[in-house]
Short mmCIF file of C-alpha atoms and ligand atoms in Angstrom, two decimals:
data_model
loop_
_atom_site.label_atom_id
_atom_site.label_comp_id
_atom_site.label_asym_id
_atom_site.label_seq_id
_atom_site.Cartn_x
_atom_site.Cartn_y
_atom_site.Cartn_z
CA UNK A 1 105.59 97.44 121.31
CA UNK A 2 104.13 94.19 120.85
CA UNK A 3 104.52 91.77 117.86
CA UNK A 4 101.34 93.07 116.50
CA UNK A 5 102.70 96.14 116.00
CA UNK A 6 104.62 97.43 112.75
CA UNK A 7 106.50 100.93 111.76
CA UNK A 8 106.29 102.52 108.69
CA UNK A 9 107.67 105.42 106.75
CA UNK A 10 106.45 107.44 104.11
CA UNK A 11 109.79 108.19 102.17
CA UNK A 12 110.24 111.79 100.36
CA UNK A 13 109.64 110.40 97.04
CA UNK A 14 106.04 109.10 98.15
CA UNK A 15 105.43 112.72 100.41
CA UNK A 16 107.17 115.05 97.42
CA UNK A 17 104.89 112.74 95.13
CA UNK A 18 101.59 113.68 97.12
CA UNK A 19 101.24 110.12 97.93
CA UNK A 20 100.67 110.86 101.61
CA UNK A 21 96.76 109.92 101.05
CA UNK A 22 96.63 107.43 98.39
CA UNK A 23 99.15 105.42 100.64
CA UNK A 24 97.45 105.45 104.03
CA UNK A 25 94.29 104.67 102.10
CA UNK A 26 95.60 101.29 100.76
CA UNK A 27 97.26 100.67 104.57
CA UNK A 28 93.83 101.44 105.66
CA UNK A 29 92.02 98.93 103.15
CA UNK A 30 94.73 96.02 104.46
CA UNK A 31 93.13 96.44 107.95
CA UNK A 32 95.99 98.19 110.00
CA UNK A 33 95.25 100.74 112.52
CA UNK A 34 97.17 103.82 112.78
CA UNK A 35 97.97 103.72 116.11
CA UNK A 36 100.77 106.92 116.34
CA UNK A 37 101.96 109.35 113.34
CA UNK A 38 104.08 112.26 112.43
CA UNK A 39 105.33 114.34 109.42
CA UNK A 40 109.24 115.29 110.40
CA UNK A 41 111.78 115.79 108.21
CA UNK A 42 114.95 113.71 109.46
CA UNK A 43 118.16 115.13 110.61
CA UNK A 44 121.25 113.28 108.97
CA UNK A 45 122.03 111.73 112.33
CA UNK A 46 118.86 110.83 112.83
CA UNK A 47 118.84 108.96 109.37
CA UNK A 48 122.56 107.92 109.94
CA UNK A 49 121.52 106.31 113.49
CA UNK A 50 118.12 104.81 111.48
CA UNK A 51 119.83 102.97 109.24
CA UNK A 52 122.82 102.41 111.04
CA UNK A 53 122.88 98.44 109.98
CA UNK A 54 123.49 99.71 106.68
CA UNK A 55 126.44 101.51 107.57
CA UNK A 56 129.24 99.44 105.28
CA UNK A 57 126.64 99.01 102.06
CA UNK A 58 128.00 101.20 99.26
CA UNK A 59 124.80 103.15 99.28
CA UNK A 60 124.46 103.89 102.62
CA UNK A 61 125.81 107.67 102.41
CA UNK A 62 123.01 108.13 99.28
CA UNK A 63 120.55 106.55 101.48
CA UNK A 64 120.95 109.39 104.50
CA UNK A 65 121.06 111.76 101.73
CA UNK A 66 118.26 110.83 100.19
CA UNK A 67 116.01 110.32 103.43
CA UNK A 68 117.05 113.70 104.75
CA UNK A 69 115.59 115.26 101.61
CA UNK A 70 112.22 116.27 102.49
CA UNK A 71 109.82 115.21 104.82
CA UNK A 72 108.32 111.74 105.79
CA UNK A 73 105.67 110.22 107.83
CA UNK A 74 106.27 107.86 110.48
CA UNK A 75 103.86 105.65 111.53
CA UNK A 76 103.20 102.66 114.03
CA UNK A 77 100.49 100.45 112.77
CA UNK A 78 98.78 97.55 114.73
CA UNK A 79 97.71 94.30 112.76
CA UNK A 80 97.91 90.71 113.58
CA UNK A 81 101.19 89.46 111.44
CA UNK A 82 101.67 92.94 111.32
CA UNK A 83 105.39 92.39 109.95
CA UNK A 84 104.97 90.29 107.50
CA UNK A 85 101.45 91.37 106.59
CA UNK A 86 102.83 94.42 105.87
CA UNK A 87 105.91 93.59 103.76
CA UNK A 88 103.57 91.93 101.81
CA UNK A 89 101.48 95.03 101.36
CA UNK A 90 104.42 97.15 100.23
CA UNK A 91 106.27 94.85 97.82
CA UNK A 92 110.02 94.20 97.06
CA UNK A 93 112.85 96.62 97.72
CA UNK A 94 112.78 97.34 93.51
CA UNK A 95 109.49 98.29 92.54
CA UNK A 96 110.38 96.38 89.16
CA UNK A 97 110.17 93.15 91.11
CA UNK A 98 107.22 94.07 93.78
CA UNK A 99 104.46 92.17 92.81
CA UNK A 100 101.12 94.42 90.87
CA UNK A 101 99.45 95.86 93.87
CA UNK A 102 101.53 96.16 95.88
CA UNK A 103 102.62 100.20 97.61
CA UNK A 104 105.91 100.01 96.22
CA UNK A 105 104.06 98.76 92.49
CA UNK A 106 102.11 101.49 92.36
CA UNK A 107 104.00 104.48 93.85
CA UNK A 108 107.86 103.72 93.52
CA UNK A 109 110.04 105.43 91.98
CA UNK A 110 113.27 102.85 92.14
CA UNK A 111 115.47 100.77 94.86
CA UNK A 112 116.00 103.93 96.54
CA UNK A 113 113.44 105.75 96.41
CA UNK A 114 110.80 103.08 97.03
CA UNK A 115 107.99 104.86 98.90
CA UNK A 116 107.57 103.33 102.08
CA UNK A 117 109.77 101.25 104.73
CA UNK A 118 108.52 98.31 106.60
CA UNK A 119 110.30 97.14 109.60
CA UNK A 120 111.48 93.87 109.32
CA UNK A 121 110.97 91.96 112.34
CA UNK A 122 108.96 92.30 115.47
CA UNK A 123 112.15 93.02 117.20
CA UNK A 124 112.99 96.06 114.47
CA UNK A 125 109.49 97.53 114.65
CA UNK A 126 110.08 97.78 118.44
CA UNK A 127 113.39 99.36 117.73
CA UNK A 128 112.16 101.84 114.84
CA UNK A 129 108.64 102.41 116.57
CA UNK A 130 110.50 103.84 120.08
CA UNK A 131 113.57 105.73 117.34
CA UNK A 132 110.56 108.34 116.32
CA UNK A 133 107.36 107.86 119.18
CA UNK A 134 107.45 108.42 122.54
CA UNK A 135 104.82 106.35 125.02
CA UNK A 136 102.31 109.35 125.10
CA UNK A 137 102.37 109.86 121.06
CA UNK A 138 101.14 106.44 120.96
CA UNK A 139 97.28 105.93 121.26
CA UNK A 140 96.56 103.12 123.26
P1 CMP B 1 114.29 99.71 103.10
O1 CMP B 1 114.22 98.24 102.85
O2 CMP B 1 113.12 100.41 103.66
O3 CMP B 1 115.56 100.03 104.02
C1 CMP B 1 116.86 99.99 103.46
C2 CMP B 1 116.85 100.88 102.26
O4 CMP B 1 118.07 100.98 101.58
C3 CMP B 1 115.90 100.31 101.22
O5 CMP B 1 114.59 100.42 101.70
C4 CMP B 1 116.24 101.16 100.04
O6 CMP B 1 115.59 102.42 100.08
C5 CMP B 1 117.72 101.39 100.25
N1 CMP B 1 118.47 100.58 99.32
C6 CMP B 1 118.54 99.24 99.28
N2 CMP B 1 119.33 98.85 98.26
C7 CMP B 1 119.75 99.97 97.65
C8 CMP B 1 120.60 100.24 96.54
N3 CMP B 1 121.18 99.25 95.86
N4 CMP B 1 120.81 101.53 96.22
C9 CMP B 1 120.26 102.52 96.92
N5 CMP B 1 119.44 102.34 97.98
C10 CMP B 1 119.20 101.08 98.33
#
């Protein structure tokens, strides 16, 4: 994936929230292109291996939990500055400090359950993109 390239989630909170729409609509509006996506519902090793850098944080166990509740959507959306156009887009981890307009503004519920992830570096996206697509689920 190239460094145009992002990856996204739709956490349960957004999906059990019926966010789905409203969300892609304001990715939509910020000019990214939707270029593979899927509603799964992760298995705890697939969340585990996910967020596997978070493994010694004190809220990593709640975090698996949590993301293994219900479903998500994954997504891999092309931009230029995709990373950081996108982190701008969502907001700050706590929707009490994301800036008004922002996804996580809007549509969070707290630090956990904040809506949407954004990878965090061109490398990560690459990572996280290849965790949940395969080459022929992305559109070229
Ligand atoms: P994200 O930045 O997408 O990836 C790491 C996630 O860990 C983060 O979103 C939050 O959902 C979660 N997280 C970060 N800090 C906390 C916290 N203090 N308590 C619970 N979850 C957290």
């Amino acid at each position: 994936m190239s460094g145009n390239r992002t990856f996204t989630m739709i956490k349960p909170d957004g999906v059990e929230a019926n966010n789905i729409g409203n969300i892609l609509q304001m990715i939509s509006d910020a000019g990214f292109t939707i270029k593979a996506m899927k509603l799964k519902t992760l298995t705890t090793e697939q969340a585990k291996k996910f967020y596997e850098v978070h493994a010694e944080r004190p809220f990593y166990m709640e975090l698996v939990e949590y993301m293994t509740s219900g479903p998500i959507v994954a997504a891999i959306l092309e931009k230029d500055n995709a990373v950081a156009d996108f982190r701008t887009l969502i907001g700050a981890t706590d929707p009490s400090e994301a800036e008004a307009g922002t996804i996580r503004a809007k549509y969070a519920e707290s630090k956990a359950k904040n809506a949407v992830h954004g990878s965090d570096s061109d490398e990560n996206a690459a990572i996280e993109g290849a965790f949940h697509f395969s080459d022929e689920e992305i559109v070229g």
